[in-house]
Amino acid sequence: MAKASKKNTIKLKFDSARKLAPAPESKAGAKIDPQYDLFINGKFEKPTSKKYFASINPATEEKLSMIAEANQADVNKAVKAARGAYDKNWKKMPPAERAKYIYRIARMVQERAREFAIIETLDGGKPIRESRDFDVPTAANHFFYYAGWADKLEYAFPNRTTSPLGVAGQIIPWNFPLLMAAWKIAPALACGNTVVLKPAENTSLTALKLAEIIQEADLPPGVVNIITGAGSTGAAIVNHPDVNKIAFTGSTDVGKIIQRAIAGTDKKATLELGGKAANIIFDDAPLDQAVEGVINGIFFNQGHVCCAGSRLYVQESVFKEVVRKLKDRLETLIVGDPMDKNTDIGAINSREQLNIINNYIKIGQKEGAEMYQSSADLPKKGFYCRPTIFTNVAQSNRIAQEEIFGPVLAIQSFRTDDEVIEKANNTPYGLSAGVWTDKGSKIFNLTTKLRAGVIWANTFNKFDPTSPFGGYKESGYGREGGLHGLNTYVNVV
Ligand code: NAP
Ligand code: MG
């Protein structure tokens, strides 16, 4: 009997999820041209500078394409095209007609979703599962959502009159390239503005693919202009006298430069900047779900998320248990080829960003914090970082105060609500936070006292086009998304 049962036992050897067979997504159907020009006035044009820079795949360090570098003359052309389209066309067009174009873009993004997901992953290093299941569908949803508002502004602003601002200059970062472009372009167009958008140097490809869609959708030339280049191209947009609004998502340092540059002008601005979000676990929380939420909160997209839960506060009585569960879970995360559908943590976006993250990991150790990293093997080529957690962290440590923008979590314990509120609020940032507890009263207490623009309860990193997003303090000002996102693209009288 004993023998038989032994024979029938299926021994589940669950060493590590890393032993799964590779399941790479095919690159077929995702066409990347060897060179991309600037999208100005409905056409692709060579840059006046005649200069191009390389965009690489951070997972392999291979060159993907050459991207045009726009200089001041190109920015002037793009702004002129946007102004012309605004005056002649877009602001006069019946809103329901504008909506049709935006719906068309949404549907075309959906139709080409696979192509967008593959190119997003190749160019930026994020796992294909994320670009496929999150970035691209959420980008399409933003176009659908704001298309719906275009002819209903009188309901968004009852008993008020709205008018568009004019030309919007939009500058976006490299962590959600297509999604950020959609966040910026969709509400601007719905409200009757025209656009000059600059993607980040490292991740221009999906914005240029979006330009192809905009061309195919037959949007009047000049309504959307997409110009590529480095920080100086962004600065030329910010300083252009004929731009009426700046919408910027990026670092707090550049946000401050922009704020200084537009001081004294009548340009409007929204700034979505850095973050250092606290996830807070109370002892009455469902711990397994909370651990999963924390893992998602910091390791999703390699921690390249402004609202990443990069700090964790755990109530003392469950501290050891939570840290043990986190370490166990860390070991099962699959780090590697972003094109593999099993991968949880893909490539860091650039060598520079990897150096920044590695430097913070050293700083954490020097500051006396205790480090734990997963034992995952990293690919030989490309930019990769093991998921890392620090315990024994002091509130004043740099790893608890500064934005790392990588897969690094700083963990501290707390005893009371007041203590954790004070600790969570004690950074220069205030973009997001997470609260894990069984008690609604605790959620309400914390959400009223935490100084963060978005607070998730018993979940994390949930996004929806209908919800406003934005920060407090050095995380910026203005809200994007939802009804609030319309407000920043209209004059209201
Ligand atoms: P970044 O260096 O500030 O760059 C953001 C964008 O600004 C890029 O397109 C960049 O061009 C451009 N730029 C650089 N210098 C400029 C200047 N002087 N004037 C105008 N534009 C300029 O930020 P990043 O490193 O790409 O992105 C990471 C940061 O973005 C993090 O701090 C993160 O928290 C923040 N972020 C915030 C949110 C949010 O919603 N709050 C969302 C995502 C990211 P180049 O890329 O060519 O240099
Ligand atoms: Mg790239």
Coordinates of C-alpha atoms and ligand atoms in Angstrom, one line a residue:
M1 CA 0.0 0.0 0.0
A2 CA 2.8 2.4 1.0
K3 CA 4.6 1.4 -2.1
A4 CA 1.6 2.1 -4.4
S5 CA 0.9 5.5 -2.9
K6 CA 4.6 6.5 -3.4
K7 CA 4.4 5.4 -7.0
N8 CA 1.2 7.4 -7.6
T9 CA 2.5 10.5 -6.0
I10 CA 3.2 13.3 -8.5
K11 CA 6.2 15.1 -7.2
L12 CA 5.7 18.8 -8.0
K13 CA 9.2 20.1 -8.3
F14 CA 8.6 23.8 -8.2
D15 CA 12.2 25.0 -8.1
S16 CA 11.5 28.2 -9.7
A17 CA 9.2 29.6 -12.3
R18 CA 12.4 30.5 -14.2
K19 CA 12.5 26.9 -15.5
L20 CA 9.6 27.5 -17.8
A21 CA 10.3 26.8 -21.4
P22 CA 10.8 30.0 -23.4
A23 CA 7.7 31.4 -25.2
P24 CA 9.0 34.2 -27.4
E25 CA 6.5 36.5 -29.2
S26 CA 7.2 36.5 -33.0
K27 CA 8.5 39.8 -34.5
A28 CA 6.6 39.1 -37.7
G29 CA 4.3 41.8 -38.8
A30 CA 6.0 44.6 -36.8
K31 CA 7.8 46.6 -39.4
I32 CA 10.5 49.0 -38.3
D33 CA 12.0 51.2 -41.0
P34 CA 15.7 51.7 -41.0
Q35 CA 15.1 55.5 -40.7
Y36 CA 12.3 57.8 -39.5
D37 CA 11.8 61.4 -40.4
L38 CA 9.8 64.2 -38.6
F39 CA 6.0 64.2 -38.9
I40 CA 5.1 67.8 -39.7
N41 CA 2.0 69.1 -41.4
G42 CA 0.8 65.6 -42.3
K43 CA 4.0 64.5 -44.0
F44 CA 7.2 62.9 -43.0
E45 CA 10.1 65.4 -43.6
K46 CA 13.8 65.2 -43.3
P47 CA 15.2 67.2 -40.4
T48 CA 16.8 70.6 -41.2
S49 CA 19.8 69.4 -39.2
K50 CA 20.2 66.4 -41.5
K51 CA 21.1 64.6 -38.2
Y52 CA 19.8 61.2 -37.1
F53 CA 20.4 59.3 -33.8
A54 CA 20.1 55.6 -33.2
S55 CA 17.3 53.9 -31.2
I56 CA 18.4 50.6 -29.7
N57 CA 16.8 47.6 -28.2
P58 CA 17.9 47.7 -24.5
A59 CA 17.3 44.0 -24.2
T60 CA 20.0 43.2 -26.8
E61 CA 21.8 46.5 -27.4
E62 CA 21.1 46.1 -31.1
K63 CA 20.3 49.1 -33.2
L64 CA 16.6 49.2 -34.3
S65 CA 16.4 52.4 -36.4
M66 CA 17.8 55.9 -37.0
I67 CA 15.6 58.7 -35.7
A68 CA 15.6 62.3 -37.0
E69 CA 16.8 65.1 -34.7
A70 CA 14.6 68.2 -34.8
N71 CA 16.3 71.5 -34.3
Q72 CA 14.9 75.0 -33.7
A73 CA 14.0 75.4 -37.4
D74 CA 12.0 72.1 -37.4
V75 CA 10.2 73.1 -34.2
N76 CA 9.3 76.4 -35.8
K77 CA 7.9 74.5 -38.8
A78 CA 5.9 72.2 -36.6
V79 CA 4.5 75.0 -34.5
K80 CA 3.6 76.9 -37.6
A81 CA 1.8 73.9 -39.0
A82 CA -0.1 73.4 -35.7
R83 CA -1.1 77.1 -35.6
G84 CA -2.3 77.0 -39.3
A85 CA -4.3 73.8 -38.7
Y86 CA -5.8 75.3 -35.6
D87 CA -6.9 78.6 -37.2
K88 CA -8.0 77.2 -40.5
N89 CA -9.5 74.0 -39.5
W90 CA -9.6 72.3 -36.2
K91 CA -11.1 75.0 -33.9
K92 CA -13.8 75.6 -36.4
M93 CA -14.7 72.0 -37.0
P94 CA -18.0 70.8 -35.5
P95 CA -17.0 68.9 -32.3
A96 CA -18.8 65.7 -33.5
E97 CA -16.6 65.7 -36.6
R98 CA -13.5 66.1 -34.4
A99 CA -14.7 63.1 -32.4
K100 CA -14.9 60.9 -35.6
Y101 CA -11.2 61.4 -36.2
I102 CA -10.3 60.6 -32.6
Y103 CA -12.5 57.4 -32.7
R104 CA -10.8 56.5 -36.0
I105 CA -7.3 56.8 -34.3
A106 CA -8.6 54.6 -31.4
R107 CA -9.9 51.9 -33.7
M108 CA -6.7 51.9 -35.8
V109 CA -4.5 51.5 -32.7
Q110 CA -6.7 48.6 -31.7
E111 CA -6.4 47.1 -35.2
R112 CA -2.6 47.3 -35.1
A113 CA -2.3 46.5 -31.4
R114 CA 0.0 43.5 -31.9
E115 CA 2.4 45.6 -34.0
F116 CA 2.4 48.4 -31.4
A117 CA 3.0 46.0 -28.5
I118 CA 6.0 44.3 -30.3
I119 CA 7.6 47.6 -31.2
E120 CA 7.0 49.1 -27.7
T121 CA 8.8 46.1 -26.2
L122 CA 11.7 46.0 -28.7
D123 CA 12.3 49.8 -28.3
G124 CA 11.8 50.2 -24.6
G125 CA 12.5 46.8 -23.0
K126 CA 9.2 46.2 -21.2
P127 CA 7.8 42.7 -21.1
I128 CA 5.6 41.9 -24.1
R129 CA 2.8 40.8 -21.7
E130 CA 2.7 44.4 -20.4
S131 CA 2.8 46.2 -23.7
R132 CA 0.2 43.8 -25.1
D133 CA -2.2 43.7 -22.1
F134 CA -1.7 47.1 -20.6
D135 CA 0.1 49.8 -22.6
V136 CA -1.6 49.4 -26.0
P137 CA -5.2 48.7 -24.9
T138 CA -5.0 51.5 -22.4
A139 CA -3.7 53.9 -25.1
A140 CA -6.6 52.9 -27.4
N141 CA -9.0 53.4 -24.5
H142 CA -7.8 57.0 -23.9
F143 CA -8.6 57.8 -27.5
F144 CA -12.1 56.2 -27.2
Y145 CA -12.8 57.9 -24.0
Y146 CA -11.8 61.4 -25.1
A147 CA -13.5 61.0 -28.5
G148 CA -16.7 60.6 -26.5
W149 CA -16.2 64.0 -24.7
A150 CA -15.4 66.0 -27.9
D151 CA -19.1 66.9 -28.5
K152 CA -20.2 66.9 -24.9
L153 CA -18.0 69.7 -23.4
E154 CA -21.2 71.6 -22.4
Y155 CA -22.0 68.7 -20.1
A156 CA -18.5 68.6 -18.7
F157 CA -18.7 72.3 -17.9
P158 CA -22.4 73.0 -17.3
N159 CA -23.5 76.6 -17.7
R160 CA -20.0 77.7 -18.7
T161 CA -18.5 78.4 -22.1
T162 CA -15.3 76.7 -23.2
S163 CA -12.8 77.5 -25.9
P164 CA -9.6 75.6 -26.9
L165 CA -6.2 77.0 -25.8
G166 CA -4.6 76.8 -29.2
V167 CA -1.3 74.9 -29.9
A168 CA -0.2 72.4 -27.2
G169 CA 3.4 71.5 -26.9
Q170 CA 3.7 68.0 -25.4
I171 CA 6.8 66.3 -24.1
I172 CA 6.8 62.8 -22.8
P173 CA 9.2 60.3 -21.1
W174 CA 10.4 56.8 -22.1
N175 CA 8.5 54.6 -19.6
F176 CA 5.1 54.4 -21.3
P177 CA 5.8 55.8 -24.8
L178 CA 2.6 55.1 -26.6
L179 CA 0.4 55.4 -23.6
M180 CA 1.8 58.8 -22.7
A181 CA 1.4 60.0 -26.3
A182 CA -2.3 59.0 -26.1
W183 CA -2.7 60.6 -22.6
K184 CA -1.5 63.9 -24.1
I185 CA -2.9 63.9 -27.6
A186 CA -6.5 62.5 -27.0
P187 CA -7.8 65.2 -24.6
A188 CA -6.0 68.0 -26.5
L189 CA -7.7 67.1 -29.7
A190 CA -11.1 66.5 -28.1
C191 CA -11.0 70.1 -26.7
G192 CA -10.1 71.5 -30.1
N193 CA -6.4 72.1 -29.7
T194 CA -3.6 71.2 -32.1
V195 CA -0.5 69.5 -31.0
V196 CA 3.3 69.3 -31.3
L197 CA 4.5 66.2 -29.5
K198 CA 8.1 65.1 -28.7
P199 CA 8.6 61.6 -27.5
A200 CA 11.7 60.6 -25.5
E201 CA 14.9 60.0 -27.4
N202 CA 15.2 56.4 -26.3
T203 CA 11.6 55.4 -27.3
S204 CA 10.4 57.4 -30.3
L205 CA 9.2 54.4 -32.4
T206 CA 5.6 53.9 -31.3
A207 CA 4.9 57.7 -31.4
L208 CA 6.2 57.6 -35.0
K209 CA 3.9 54.6 -35.7
L210 CA 1.1 56.6 -34.2
A211 CA 2.0 59.4 -36.7
E212 CA 1.5 56.8 -39.5
I213 CA -2.0 56.1 -38.2
I214 CA -2.7 59.8 -37.9
Q215 CA -1.7 60.2 -41.5
E216 CA -3.9 57.2 -42.5
A217 CA -6.8 58.4 -40.5
D218 CA -6.7 61.5 -42.7
L219 CA -6.5 64.0 -39.9
P220 CA -6.2 67.5 -41.4
P221 CA -2.5 68.2 -41.9
G222 CA -0.9 70.0 -39.0
V223 CA -3.4 69.0 -36.3
V224 CA -0.9 66.6 -34.8
N225 CA 2.9 67.0 -35.4
I226 CA 5.3 64.5 -34.0
I227 CA 8.9 65.6 -33.8
T228 CA 11.8 63.6 -32.4
G229 CA 15.0 64.8 -30.8
A230 CA 16.7 65.2 -27.5
G231 CA 16.2 67.6 -24.5
S232 CA 17.1 70.6 -26.6
T233 CA 14.2 69.9 -29.0
G234 CA 11.9 69.7 -26.0
A235 CA 13.3 73.1 -24.7
A236 CA 12.7 74.7 -28.2
I237 CA 9.0 73.6 -27.9
V238 CA 8.8 75.0 -24.4
N239 CA 10.3 78.3 -25.4
H240 CA 8.4 78.8 -28.6
P241 CA 6.3 82.0 -28.3
D242 CA 3.4 80.6 -30.3
V243 CA 2.8 77.6 -28.1
N244 CA -0.1 78.2 -25.7
K245 CA 0.2 75.2 -23.4
I246 CA 2.9 72.9 -22.2
A247 CA 2.0 69.4 -21.1
F248 CA 5.1 67.7 -19.7
T249 CA 5.6 64.3 -18.1
G250 CA 9.1 63.6 -16.9
S251 CA 11.6 64.2 -14.2
T252 CA 11.2 66.8 -11.4
D253 CA 14.5 68.5 -12.5
V254 CA 13.3 69.1 -16.1
G255 CA 9.9 70.1 -14.7
K256 CA 11.6 72.9 -12.7
I257 CA 13.5 74.1 -15.8
I258 CA 10.2 74.2 -17.7
Q259 CA 8.5 76.1 -14.9
R260 CA 11.3 78.7 -14.9
A261 CA 11.2 79.0 -18.7
I262 CA 7.5 79.8 -18.9
A263 CA 7.3 82.0 -15.8
G264 CA 6.1 85.5 -16.9
T265 CA 4.4 84.1 -20.1
D266 CA 0.7 83.3 -20.5
K267 CA 1.5 79.7 -21.3
K268 CA -0.6 77.2 -19.4
A269 CA 1.2 74.1 -18.1
T270 CA 0.6 70.7 -16.6
L271 CA 3.6 69.0 -15.1
E272 CA 3.5 65.3 -14.2
L273 CA 6.8 64.6 -12.4
G274 CA 8.5 62.1 -10.2
G275 CA 7.3 60.0 -7.3
K276 CA 8.3 57.9 -4.3
A277 CA 5.0 56.1 -3.5
A278 CA 4.4 54.4 -0.1
N279 CA 2.6 51.1 0.0
I280 CA 1.2 50.6 3.5
I281 CA 0.3 47.1 4.9
F282 CA -1.7 46.9 8.1
D283 CA -1.7 43.7 10.2
D284 CA -5.4 43.1 9.3
A285 CA -4.7 43.1 5.5
P286 CA -5.0 39.9 3.4
L287 CA -1.3 39.4 3.3
D288 CA -0.9 37.3 0.2
Q289 CA -2.9 39.7 -1.9
A290 CA -0.9 42.6 -0.4
V291 CA 2.4 41.0 -1.2
E292 CA 1.2 40.4 -4.7
G293 CA 0.2 44.0 -5.0
V294 CA 3.5 45.3 -3.6
I295 CA 5.4 43.1 -6.1
N296 CA 3.3 44.4 -8.9
G297 CA 3.6 48.0 -7.6
I298 CA 7.4 48.1 -7.7
F299 CA 8.5 45.5 -10.2
F300 CA 5.8 46.2 -12.9
N301 CA 7.7 47.7 -15.9
Q302 CA 11.1 47.3 -14.1
G303 CA 10.0 50.0 -11.6
H304 CA 10.1 52.5 -14.5
V305 CA 6.8 53.9 -13.2
C306 CA 6.4 57.4 -11.7
C307 CA 3.8 56.1 -9.3
A308 CA 5.7 52.8 -8.5
G309 CA 5.3 51.7 -4.9
S310 CA 9.0 52.1 -4.2
R311 CA 8.6 52.3 -0.4
L312 CA 6.8 49.7 1.7
Y313 CA 5.6 50.3 5.3
V314 CA 4.6 47.1 7.1
Q315 CA 2.9 47.0 10.6
E316 CA 5.3 45.6 13.1
S317 CA 3.3 42.5 14.0
V318 CA 3.3 41.1 10.5
F319 CA 6.7 42.6 9.3
K320 CA 8.7 39.4 9.4
E321 CA 5.9 37.4 7.7
V322 CA 5.5 39.9 4.9
V323 CA 9.3 40.2 4.3
R324 CA 9.5 36.4 4.1
K325 CA 6.6 36.2 1.7
L326 CA 8.2 39.0 -0.4
K327 CA 11.5 37.2 -0.6
D328 CA 9.8 34.0 -1.6
R329 CA 7.9 35.7 -4.3
L330 CA 11.0 37.6 -5.6
E331 CA 12.6 34.2 -6.2
T332 CA 9.9 33.2 -8.6
L333 CA 9.9 36.3 -10.7
I334 CA 11.2 35.7 -14.2
V335 CA 13.8 38.3 -15.3
G336 CA 15.0 38.4 -18.9
D337 CA 14.0 38.6 -22.6
P338 CA 11.1 41.1 -22.7
M339 CA 9.8 39.4 -25.9
D340 CA 9.2 36.1 -23.9
K341 CA 5.6 35.9 -22.8
N342 CA 6.6 34.5 -19.4
T343 CA 8.9 37.3 -18.5
D344 CA 7.9 39.4 -15.4
I345 CA 10.8 41.8 -15.4
G346 CA 12.3 42.9 -18.8
A347 CA 15.2 45.1 -19.7
I348 CA 16.1 48.4 -18.0
N349 CA 15.4 51.1 -20.6
S350 CA 19.0 52.3 -21.1
R351 CA 22.5 51.9 -19.9
E352 CA 22.3 55.3 -18.2
Q353 CA 19.2 54.3 -16.2
L354 CA 20.9 51.0 -15.3
N355 CA 23.9 52.9 -13.9
I356 CA 21.6 55.1 -11.9
I357 CA 19.8 52.1 -10.4
N358 CA 23.0 50.2 -9.6
N359 CA 24.4 53.3 -8.0
Y360 CA 21.4 53.6 -5.7
I361 CA 21.8 49.9 -4.8
K362 CA 25.4 50.7 -3.7
I363 CA 24.2 53.7 -1.8
G364 CA 21.6 51.6 0.0
Q365 CA 24.3 49.1 1.1
K366 CA 26.6 51.9 2.2
E367 CA 23.8 53.5 4.2
G368 CA 23.7 50.3 6.2
A369 CA 20.4 48.9 4.8
E370 CA 20.2 45.1 4.4
M371 CA 19.9 44.0 0.7
Y372 CA 18.2 41.0 -0.7
Q373 CA 18.2 40.2 -4.4
S374 CA 16.7 37.4 -6.3
S375 CA 19.1 34.8 -7.6
A376 CA 17.8 35.0 -11.2
D377 CA 20.4 34.6 -13.9
L378 CA 20.6 37.7 -16.1
P379 CA 21.2 37.6 -19.9
K380 CA 24.8 38.4 -20.9
K381 CA 23.8 41.2 -23.3
G382 CA 21.4 44.0 -22.6
F383 CA 20.6 46.1 -19.5
Y384 CA 19.1 44.0 -16.7
C385 CA 18.7 44.4 -13.0
R386 CA 17.7 41.8 -10.4
P387 CA 14.7 42.7 -8.3
T388 CA 16.0 44.1 -5.1
I389 CA 14.6 44.8 -1.7
F390 CA 16.2 46.6 1.3
T391 CA 15.2 46.2 4.9
N392 CA 16.7 47.9 7.9
V393 CA 16.1 51.2 6.1
A394 CA 16.1 54.6 7.9
Q395 CA 13.6 57.3 6.9
S396 CA 16.5 59.6 6.1
N397 CA 18.2 57.1 3.8
R398 CA 18.5 58.2 0.2
I399 CA 16.9 55.0 -1.0
A400 CA 13.8 56.0 1.1
Q401 CA 13.8 59.6 -0.1
E402 CA 14.9 59.7 -3.7
E403 CA 13.2 58.4 -6.8
I404 CA 15.3 55.4 -8.1
F405 CA 13.0 54.5 -11.1
G406 CA 14.1 50.9 -11.0
P407 CA 13.1 47.5 -9.4
V408 CA 14.3 48.5 -5.9
L409 CA 12.0 48.5 -2.8
A410 CA 12.9 50.1 0.6
I411 CA 11.0 48.4 3.5
Q412 CA 10.3 49.9 6.9
S413 CA 8.1 48.9 9.8
F414 CA 5.5 51.0 11.7
R415 CA 3.3 50.7 14.8
T416 CA 0.5 53.3 14.5
D417 CA -1.6 55.0 11.9
D418 CA -0.2 58.4 12.8
E419 CA 3.4 57.2 12.6
V420 CA 2.9 55.7 9.1
I421 CA 1.1 58.8 7.8
E422 CA 4.0 60.9 9.0
K423 CA 6.6 58.6 7.4
A424 CA 4.7 58.2 4.2
N425 CA 4.3 62.0 3.8
N426 CA 7.9 62.6 4.6
T427 CA 9.4 62.9 1.0
P428 CA 9.4 65.8 -1.4
Y429 CA 7.0 63.8 -3.7
G430 CA 3.3 63.1 -3.5
L431 CA 2.1 61.2 -6.6
S432 CA 0.5 58.0 -5.3
A433 CA 0.2 55.7 -2.4
G434 CA -1.4 52.3 -1.5
V435 CA -3.2 51.2 1.6
W436 CA -3.8 47.5 2.5
T437 CA -6.3 46.8 5.3
D438 CA -9.5 45.1 6.0
K439 CA -11.0 48.2 7.6
G440 CA -12.8 50.8 5.6
S441 CA -12.4 53.3 8.4
K442 CA -8.6 53.0 8.2
I443 CA -8.7 53.5 4.4
F444 CA -10.7 56.7 4.9
N445 CA -8.4 57.9 7.7
L446 CA -5.3 57.4 5.6
T447 CA -6.7 58.7 2.3
T448 CA -7.7 62.0 3.8
K449 CA -4.2 62.4 5.4
L450 CA -1.8 61.1 2.9
R451 CA -0.6 63.8 0.6
A452 CA -0.7 61.9 -2.7
G453 CA -2.7 62.5 -5.9
V454 CA -3.8 58.9 -6.3
I455 CA -4.3 56.5 -3.4
W456 CA -5.2 52.9 -4.1
A457 CA -6.9 50.7 -1.5
N458 CA -6.2 47.0 -1.5
T459 CA -4.9 47.2 -5.0
F460 CA -2.1 49.1 -6.8
N461 CA -1.2 50.6 -10.2
K462 CA -4.7 50.5 -11.6
F463 CA -5.3 52.9 -14.5
D464 CA -8.4 53.9 -16.3
P465 CA -9.0 56.8 -18.7
T466 CA -11.9 58.0 -16.6
S467 CA -9.7 58.6 -13.5
P468 CA -7.7 61.7 -12.9
F469 CA -4.0 61.3 -12.3
G470 CA -1.5 63.8 -11.0
G471 CA 0.6 64.9 -8.0
Y472 CA 1.2 67.0 -5.0
K473 CA 4.4 68.9 -4.0
E474 CA 7.4 68.0 -6.3
S475 CA 5.3 65.5 -8.2
G476 CA 3.9 68.3 -10.2
Y477 CA 0.5 70.0 -10.8
G478 CA -2.5 69.6 -13.0
R479 CA -4.5 66.5 -13.6
E480 CA -4.6 64.2 -16.6
G481 CA -7.3 61.7 -17.3
G482 CA -11.1 61.8 -16.7
L483 CA -13.1 64.9 -16.6
H484 CA -10.2 66.7 -14.9
G485 CA -8.0 66.1 -17.9
L486 CA -10.4 68.2 -20.1
N487 CA -10.0 71.1 -17.8
T488 CA -6.4 71.6 -18.6
Y489 CA -7.0 72.0 -22.3
V490 CA -9.8 74.6 -22.3
N491 CA -10.4 78.2 -21.3
V492 CA -13.6 78.2 -19.2
V493 CA -15.7 81.4 -18.8
Ligands
NAP1 P1 13.3 63.6 -18.3 O1 14.7 63.5 -18.5 O2 12.7 64.7 -17.6 O3 12.7 63.6 -19.8 C1 11.3 63.7 -20.1 C2 11.2 64.3 -21.5 O4 11.6 65.7 -21.5 C3 12.0 63.6 -22.6 O5 11.2 63.7 -23.8 C4 13.2 64.5 -22.6 O6 13.9 64.3 -23.8 C5 12.6 65.9 -22.5 N1 13.6 66.9 -22.0 C6 14.8 66.7 -21.4 N2 15.3 67.9 -21.1 C7 14.4 68.8 -21.5 C8 14.4 70.3 -21.4 N3 15.4 71.0 -20.8 N4 13.3 70.9 -21.8 C9 12.2 70.2 -22.4 N5 12.2 68.9 -22.5 C10 13.3 68.2 -22.0 O7 12.6 62.3 -17.7 P2 12.9 60.8 -18.1 O8 14.2 60.4 -17.5 O9 12.7 60.6 -19.6 O10 11.7 60.1 -17.4 C11 11.7 59.6 -16.1 C12 11.0 60.6 -15.2 O11 9.7 60.9 -15.6 C13 10.9 60.1 -13.8 O12 11.3 61.1 -12.9 C14 9.4 59.8 -13.6 O13 8.9 59.9 -12.3 C15 8.8 60.8 -14.5 N6 7.5 60.4 -14.9 C16 6.4 61.0 -14.4 C17 5.1 60.6 -14.7 C18 3.9 61.2 -14.1 O14 2.9 61.1 -14.7 N7 4.1 62.0 -13.0 C19 5.0 59.6 -15.7 C20 6.1 59.0 -16.2 C21 7.4 59.4 -15.8 P3 15.0 63.2 -24.0 O15 14.4 61.9 -23.6 O16 15.4 63.2 -25.4 O17 16.1 63.6 -23.0
MG2 MG 15.1 52.3 -27.7

